[in-house]
PDB file of C-alpha atoms and ligand atoms in Angstrom:
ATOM      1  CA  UNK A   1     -26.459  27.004 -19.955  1.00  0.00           C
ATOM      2  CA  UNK A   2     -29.809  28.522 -20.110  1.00  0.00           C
ATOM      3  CA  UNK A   3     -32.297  30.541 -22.556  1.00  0.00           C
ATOM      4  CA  UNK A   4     -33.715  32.993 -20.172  1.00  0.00           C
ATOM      5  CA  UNK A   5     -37.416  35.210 -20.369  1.00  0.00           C
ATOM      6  CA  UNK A   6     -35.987  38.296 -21.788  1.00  0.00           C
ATOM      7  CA  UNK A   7     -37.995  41.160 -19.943  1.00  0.00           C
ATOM      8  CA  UNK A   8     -40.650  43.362 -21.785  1.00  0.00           C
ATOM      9  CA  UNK A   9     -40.574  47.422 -21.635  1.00  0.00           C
ATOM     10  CA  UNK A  10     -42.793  47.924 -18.467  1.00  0.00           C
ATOM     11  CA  UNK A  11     -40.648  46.128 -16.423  1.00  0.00           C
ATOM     12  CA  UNK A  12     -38.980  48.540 -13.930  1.00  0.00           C
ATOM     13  CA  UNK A  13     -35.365  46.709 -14.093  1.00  0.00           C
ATOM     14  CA  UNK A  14     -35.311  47.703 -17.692  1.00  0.00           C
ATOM     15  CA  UNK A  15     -35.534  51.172 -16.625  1.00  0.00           C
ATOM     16  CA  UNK A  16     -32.713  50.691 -13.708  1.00  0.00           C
ATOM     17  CA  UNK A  17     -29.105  51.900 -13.712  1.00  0.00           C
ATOM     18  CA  UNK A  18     -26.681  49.095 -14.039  1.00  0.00           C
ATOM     19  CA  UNK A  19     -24.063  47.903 -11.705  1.00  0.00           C
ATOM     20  CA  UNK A  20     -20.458  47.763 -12.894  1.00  0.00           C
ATOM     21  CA  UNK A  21     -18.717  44.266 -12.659  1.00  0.00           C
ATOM     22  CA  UNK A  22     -15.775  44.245 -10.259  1.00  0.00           C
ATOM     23  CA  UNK A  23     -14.511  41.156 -10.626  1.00  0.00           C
ATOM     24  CA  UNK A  24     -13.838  39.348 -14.056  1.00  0.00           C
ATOM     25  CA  UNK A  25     -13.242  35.714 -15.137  1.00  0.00           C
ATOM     26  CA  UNK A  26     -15.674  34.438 -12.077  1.00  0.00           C
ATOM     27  CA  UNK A  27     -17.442  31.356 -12.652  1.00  0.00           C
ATOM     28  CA  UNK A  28     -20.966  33.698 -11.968  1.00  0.00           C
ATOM     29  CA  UNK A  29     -19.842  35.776 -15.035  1.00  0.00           C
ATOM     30  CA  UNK A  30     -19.117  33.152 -17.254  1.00  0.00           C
ATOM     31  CA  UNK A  31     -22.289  31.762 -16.651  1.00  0.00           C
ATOM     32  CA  UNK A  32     -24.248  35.334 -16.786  1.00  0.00           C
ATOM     33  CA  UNK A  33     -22.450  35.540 -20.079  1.00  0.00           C
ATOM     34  CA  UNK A  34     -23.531  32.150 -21.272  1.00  0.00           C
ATOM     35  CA  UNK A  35     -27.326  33.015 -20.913  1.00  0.00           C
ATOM     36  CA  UNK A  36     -27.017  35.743 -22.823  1.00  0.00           C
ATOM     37  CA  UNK A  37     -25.443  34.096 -25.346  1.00  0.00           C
ATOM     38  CA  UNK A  38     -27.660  31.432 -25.799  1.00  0.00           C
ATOM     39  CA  UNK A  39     -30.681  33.598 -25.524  1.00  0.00           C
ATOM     40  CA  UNK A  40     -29.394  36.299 -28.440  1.00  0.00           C
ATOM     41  CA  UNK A  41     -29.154  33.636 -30.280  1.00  0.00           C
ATOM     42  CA  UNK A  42     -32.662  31.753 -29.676  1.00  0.00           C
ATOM     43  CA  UNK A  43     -34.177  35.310 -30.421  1.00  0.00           C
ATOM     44  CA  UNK A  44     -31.741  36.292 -33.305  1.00  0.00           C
ATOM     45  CA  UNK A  45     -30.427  39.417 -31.678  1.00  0.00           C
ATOM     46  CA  UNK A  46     -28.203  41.378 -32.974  1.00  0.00           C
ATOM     47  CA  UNK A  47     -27.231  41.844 -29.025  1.00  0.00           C
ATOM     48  CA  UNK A  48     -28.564  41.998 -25.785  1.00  0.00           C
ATOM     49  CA  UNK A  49     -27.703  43.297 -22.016  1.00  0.00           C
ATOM     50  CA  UNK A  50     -27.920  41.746 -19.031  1.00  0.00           C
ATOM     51  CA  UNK A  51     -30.819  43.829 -17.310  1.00  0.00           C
ATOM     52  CA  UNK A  52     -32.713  42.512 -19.988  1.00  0.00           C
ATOM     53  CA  UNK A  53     -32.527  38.955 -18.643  1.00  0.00           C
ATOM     54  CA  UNK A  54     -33.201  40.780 -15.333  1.00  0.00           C
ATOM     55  CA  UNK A  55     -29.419  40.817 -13.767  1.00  0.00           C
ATOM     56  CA  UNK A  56     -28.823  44.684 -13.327  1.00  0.00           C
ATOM     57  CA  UNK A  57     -24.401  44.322 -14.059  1.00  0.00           C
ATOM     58  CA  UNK A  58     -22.731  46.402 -17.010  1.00  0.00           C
ATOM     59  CA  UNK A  59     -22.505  43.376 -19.485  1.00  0.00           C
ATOM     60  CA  UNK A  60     -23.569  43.722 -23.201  1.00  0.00           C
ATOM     61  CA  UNK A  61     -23.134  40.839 -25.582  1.00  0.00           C
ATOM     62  CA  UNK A  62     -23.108  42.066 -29.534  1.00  0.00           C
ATOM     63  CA  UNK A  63     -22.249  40.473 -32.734  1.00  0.00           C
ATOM     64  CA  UNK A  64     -23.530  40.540 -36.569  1.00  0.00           C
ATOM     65  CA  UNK A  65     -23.011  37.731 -38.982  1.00  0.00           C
ATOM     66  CA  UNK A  66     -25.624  36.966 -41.017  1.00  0.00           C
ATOM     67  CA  UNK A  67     -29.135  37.683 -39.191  1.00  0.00           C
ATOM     68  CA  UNK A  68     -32.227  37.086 -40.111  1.00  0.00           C
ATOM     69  CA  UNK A  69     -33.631  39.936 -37.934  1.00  0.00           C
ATOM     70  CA  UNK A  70     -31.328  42.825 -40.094  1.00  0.00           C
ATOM     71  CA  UNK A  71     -30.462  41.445 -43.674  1.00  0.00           C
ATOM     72  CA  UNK A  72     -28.933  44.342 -45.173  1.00  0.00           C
ATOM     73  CA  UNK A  73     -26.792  45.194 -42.120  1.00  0.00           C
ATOM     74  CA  UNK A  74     -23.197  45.589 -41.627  1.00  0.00           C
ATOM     75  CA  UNK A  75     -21.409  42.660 -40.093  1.00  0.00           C
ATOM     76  CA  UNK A  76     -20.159  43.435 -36.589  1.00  0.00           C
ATOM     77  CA  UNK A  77     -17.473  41.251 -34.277  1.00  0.00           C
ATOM     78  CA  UNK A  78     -18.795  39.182 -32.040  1.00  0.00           C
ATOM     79  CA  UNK A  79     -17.863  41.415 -28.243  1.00  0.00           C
ATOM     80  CA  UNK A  80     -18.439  40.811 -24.829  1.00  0.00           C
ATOM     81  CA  UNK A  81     -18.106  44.425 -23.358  1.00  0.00           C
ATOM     82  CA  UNK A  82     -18.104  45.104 -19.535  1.00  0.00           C
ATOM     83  CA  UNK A  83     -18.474  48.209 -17.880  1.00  0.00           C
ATOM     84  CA  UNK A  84     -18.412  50.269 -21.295  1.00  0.00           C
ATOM     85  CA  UNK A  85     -17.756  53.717 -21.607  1.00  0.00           C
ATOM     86  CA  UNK A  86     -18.761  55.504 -24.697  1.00  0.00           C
ATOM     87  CA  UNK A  87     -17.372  59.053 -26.213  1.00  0.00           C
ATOM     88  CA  UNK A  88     -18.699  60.225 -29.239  1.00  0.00           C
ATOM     89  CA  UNK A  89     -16.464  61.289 -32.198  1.00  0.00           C
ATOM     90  CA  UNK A  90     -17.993  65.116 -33.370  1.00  0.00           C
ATOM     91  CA  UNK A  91     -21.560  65.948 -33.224  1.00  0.00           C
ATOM     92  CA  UNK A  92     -22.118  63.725 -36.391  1.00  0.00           C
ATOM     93  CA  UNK A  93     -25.668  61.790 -35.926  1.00  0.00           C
ATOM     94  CA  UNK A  94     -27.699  59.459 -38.499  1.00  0.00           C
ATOM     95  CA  UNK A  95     -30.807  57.672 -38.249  1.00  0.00           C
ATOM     96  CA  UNK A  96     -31.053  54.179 -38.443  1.00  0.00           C
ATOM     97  CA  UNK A  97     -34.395  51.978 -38.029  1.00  0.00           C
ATOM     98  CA  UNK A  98     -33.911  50.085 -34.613  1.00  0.00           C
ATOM     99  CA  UNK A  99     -35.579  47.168 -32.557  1.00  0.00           C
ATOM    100  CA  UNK A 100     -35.249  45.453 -29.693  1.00  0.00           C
ATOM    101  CA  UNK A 101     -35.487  41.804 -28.036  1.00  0.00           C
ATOM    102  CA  UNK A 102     -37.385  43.653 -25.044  1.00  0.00           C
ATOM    103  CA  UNK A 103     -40.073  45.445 -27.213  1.00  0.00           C
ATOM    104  CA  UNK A 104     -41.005  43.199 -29.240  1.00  0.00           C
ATOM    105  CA  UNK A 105     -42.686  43.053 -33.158  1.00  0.00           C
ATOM    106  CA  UNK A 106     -41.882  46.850 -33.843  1.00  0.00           C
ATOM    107  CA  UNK A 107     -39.337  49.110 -35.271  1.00  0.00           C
ATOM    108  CA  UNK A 108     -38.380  52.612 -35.227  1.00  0.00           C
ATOM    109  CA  UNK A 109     -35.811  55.316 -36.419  1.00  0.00           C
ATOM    110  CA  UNK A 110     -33.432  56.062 -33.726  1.00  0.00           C
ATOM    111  CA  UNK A 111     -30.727  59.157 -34.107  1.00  0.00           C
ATOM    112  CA  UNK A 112     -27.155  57.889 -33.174  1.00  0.00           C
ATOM    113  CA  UNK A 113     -24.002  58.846 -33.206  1.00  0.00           C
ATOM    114  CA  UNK A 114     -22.215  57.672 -35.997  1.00  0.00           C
ATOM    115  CA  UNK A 115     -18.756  57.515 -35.361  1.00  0.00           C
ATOM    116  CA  UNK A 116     -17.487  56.069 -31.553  1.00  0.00           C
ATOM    117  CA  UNK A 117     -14.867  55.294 -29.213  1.00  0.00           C
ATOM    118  CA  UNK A 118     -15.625  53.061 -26.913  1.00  0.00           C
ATOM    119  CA  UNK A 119     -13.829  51.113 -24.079  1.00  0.00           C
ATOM    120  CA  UNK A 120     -14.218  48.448 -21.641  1.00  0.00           C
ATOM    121  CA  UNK A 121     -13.243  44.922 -20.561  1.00  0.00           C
ATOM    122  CA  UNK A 122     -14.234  41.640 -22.042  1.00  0.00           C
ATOM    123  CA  UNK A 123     -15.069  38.815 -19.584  1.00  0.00           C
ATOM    124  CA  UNK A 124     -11.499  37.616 -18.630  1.00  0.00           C
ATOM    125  CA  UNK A 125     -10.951  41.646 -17.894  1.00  0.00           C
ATOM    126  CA  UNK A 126      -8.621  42.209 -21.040  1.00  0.00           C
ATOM    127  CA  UNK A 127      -9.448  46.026 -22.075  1.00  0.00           C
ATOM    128  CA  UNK A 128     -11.245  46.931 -25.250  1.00  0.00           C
ATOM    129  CA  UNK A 129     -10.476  49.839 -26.977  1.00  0.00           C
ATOM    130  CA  UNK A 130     -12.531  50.393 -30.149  1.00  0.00           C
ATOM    131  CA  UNK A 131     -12.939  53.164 -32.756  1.00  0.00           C
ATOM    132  CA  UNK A 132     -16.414  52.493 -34.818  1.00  0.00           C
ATOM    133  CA  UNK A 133     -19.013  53.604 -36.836  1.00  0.00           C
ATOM    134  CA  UNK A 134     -21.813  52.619 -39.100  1.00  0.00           C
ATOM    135  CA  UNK A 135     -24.073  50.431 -37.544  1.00  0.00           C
ATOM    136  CA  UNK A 136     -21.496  48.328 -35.236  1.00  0.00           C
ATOM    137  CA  UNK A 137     -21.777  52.150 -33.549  1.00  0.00           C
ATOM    138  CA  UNK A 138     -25.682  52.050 -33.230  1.00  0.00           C
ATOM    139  CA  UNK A 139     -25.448  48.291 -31.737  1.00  0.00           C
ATOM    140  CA  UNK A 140     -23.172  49.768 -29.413  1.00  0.00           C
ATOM    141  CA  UNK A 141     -25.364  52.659 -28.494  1.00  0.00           C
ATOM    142  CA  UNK A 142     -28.389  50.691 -28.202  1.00  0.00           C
ATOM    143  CA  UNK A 143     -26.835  47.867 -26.285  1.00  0.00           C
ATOM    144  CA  UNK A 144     -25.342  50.459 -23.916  1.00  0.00           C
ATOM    145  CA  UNK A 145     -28.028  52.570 -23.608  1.00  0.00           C
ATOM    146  CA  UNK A 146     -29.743  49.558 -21.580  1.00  0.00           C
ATOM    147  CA  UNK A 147     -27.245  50.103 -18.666  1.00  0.00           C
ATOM    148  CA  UNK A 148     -28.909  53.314 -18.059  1.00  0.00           C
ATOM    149  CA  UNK A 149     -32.205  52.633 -18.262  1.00  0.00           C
ATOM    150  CA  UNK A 150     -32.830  53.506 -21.251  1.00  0.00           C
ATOM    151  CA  UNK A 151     -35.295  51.907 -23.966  1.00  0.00           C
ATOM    152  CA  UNK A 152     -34.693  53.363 -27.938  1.00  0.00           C
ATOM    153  CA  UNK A 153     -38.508  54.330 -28.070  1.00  0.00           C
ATOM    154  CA  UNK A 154     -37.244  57.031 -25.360  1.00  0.00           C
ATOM    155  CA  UNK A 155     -34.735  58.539 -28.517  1.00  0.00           C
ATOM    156  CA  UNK A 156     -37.349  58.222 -31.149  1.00  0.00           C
ATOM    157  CA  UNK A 157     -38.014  61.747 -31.834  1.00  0.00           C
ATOM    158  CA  UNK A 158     -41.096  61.271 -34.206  1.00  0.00           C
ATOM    159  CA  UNK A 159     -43.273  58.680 -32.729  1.00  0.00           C
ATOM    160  CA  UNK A 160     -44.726  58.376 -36.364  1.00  0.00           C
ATOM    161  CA  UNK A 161     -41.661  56.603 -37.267  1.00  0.00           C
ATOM    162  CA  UNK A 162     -42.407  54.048 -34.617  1.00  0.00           C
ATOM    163  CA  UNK A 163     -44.749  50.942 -35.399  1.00  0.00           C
ATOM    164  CA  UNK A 164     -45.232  47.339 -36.338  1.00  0.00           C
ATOM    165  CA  UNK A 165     -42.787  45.508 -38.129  1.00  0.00           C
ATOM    166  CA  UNK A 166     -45.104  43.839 -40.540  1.00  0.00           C
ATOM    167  CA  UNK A 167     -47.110  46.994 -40.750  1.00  0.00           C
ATOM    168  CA  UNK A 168     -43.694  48.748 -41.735  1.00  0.00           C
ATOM    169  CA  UNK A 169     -41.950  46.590 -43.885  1.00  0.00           C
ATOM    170  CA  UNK A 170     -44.680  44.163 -45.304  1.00  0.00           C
ATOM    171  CA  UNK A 171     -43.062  42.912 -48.127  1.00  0.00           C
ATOM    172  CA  UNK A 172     -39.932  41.830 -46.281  1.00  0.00           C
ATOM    173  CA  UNK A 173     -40.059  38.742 -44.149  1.00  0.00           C
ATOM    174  CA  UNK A 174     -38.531  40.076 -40.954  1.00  0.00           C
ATOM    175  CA  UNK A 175     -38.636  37.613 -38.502  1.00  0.00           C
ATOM    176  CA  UNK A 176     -40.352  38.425 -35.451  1.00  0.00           C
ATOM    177  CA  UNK A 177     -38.936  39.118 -31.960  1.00  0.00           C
TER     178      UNK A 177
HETATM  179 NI1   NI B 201     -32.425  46.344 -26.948  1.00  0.00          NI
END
């Protein structure tokens, strides 16, 4: 379909509450669900959510083979997840660096949850019901987190370990984003 502008922290739709989808297998969600596709994978993301290609519905795309953008990282399946709901498992947290498609050339440690039950729907509105952890549970948290506004600068609890990703890591070749 399309590789669409992914939007840049500032922009107030990032900040927005999402919608929930209420109807699956639609020819407007396959499509949504297209663009997303084809723009994680122009960028190299290791997911994305639809706000950030400025369409304000609980969709997140997410999926780890091999990527460029996080060589040492865990492979996770490639999901569609639709109106997601996340619960914790214990108070169990790790940091993790993080980035993002929408704030682009930096990095920082994020606390997450590290073990995660999720559920949801994919696109055809089959359920999902998921126990994780590692980082397939921080993709999930970041990608989620977008459906509530929320940008993983705003869980950085030591804005010293927030900065450039060639500043950071200078003698890996991290691609940009
Ligand atoms: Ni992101």
């Amino acid at each position: 379909m399309a590789i669409k502008t992914v939007l840049r922290m500032g922009d107030p739709i990032l900040l927005q509450q999402a919608l929930p989808v209420t109807q699956f297998d639609t020819p407007e969600l396959h499509a949504l669900i297209q663009d997303m596709q084809d723009t994680m994978a122009y960028m190299n993301g290791a997911g994305i959510a639809a706000p950030q290609i400025g369409v304000s519905l609980q969709v997140v795309i997410f999926g780890v083979g091999s990527n460029p953008r996080y060589p040492d990282a865990e492979q996770v399946p490639y999901t569609v997840l639709i109106n997601p709901v996340l619960a914790p498992i214990q108070d169990e947290m790790e940091d993790g660096w993080e980035g993002c498609l929408s704030v682009p050339n930096m990095r920082g440690i994020v606390p997450r949850h590290t073990r995660l039950h999720y559920t949801g729907f994919d696109q055809f509105g089959n359920p999902i019901d998921r126990l994780v952890s590692g980082f397939h549970a921080r993709v999930v948290q970041h990608e989620c987190d977008h459906l509530n506004g929320i940008l993983y600068p705003m869980r950085i609890k030591n804005l010293k370990d927030f900065g450039f990703t060639d500043v950071l890591f200078p003698n890996q070749d991290i691609q940009d984003d």
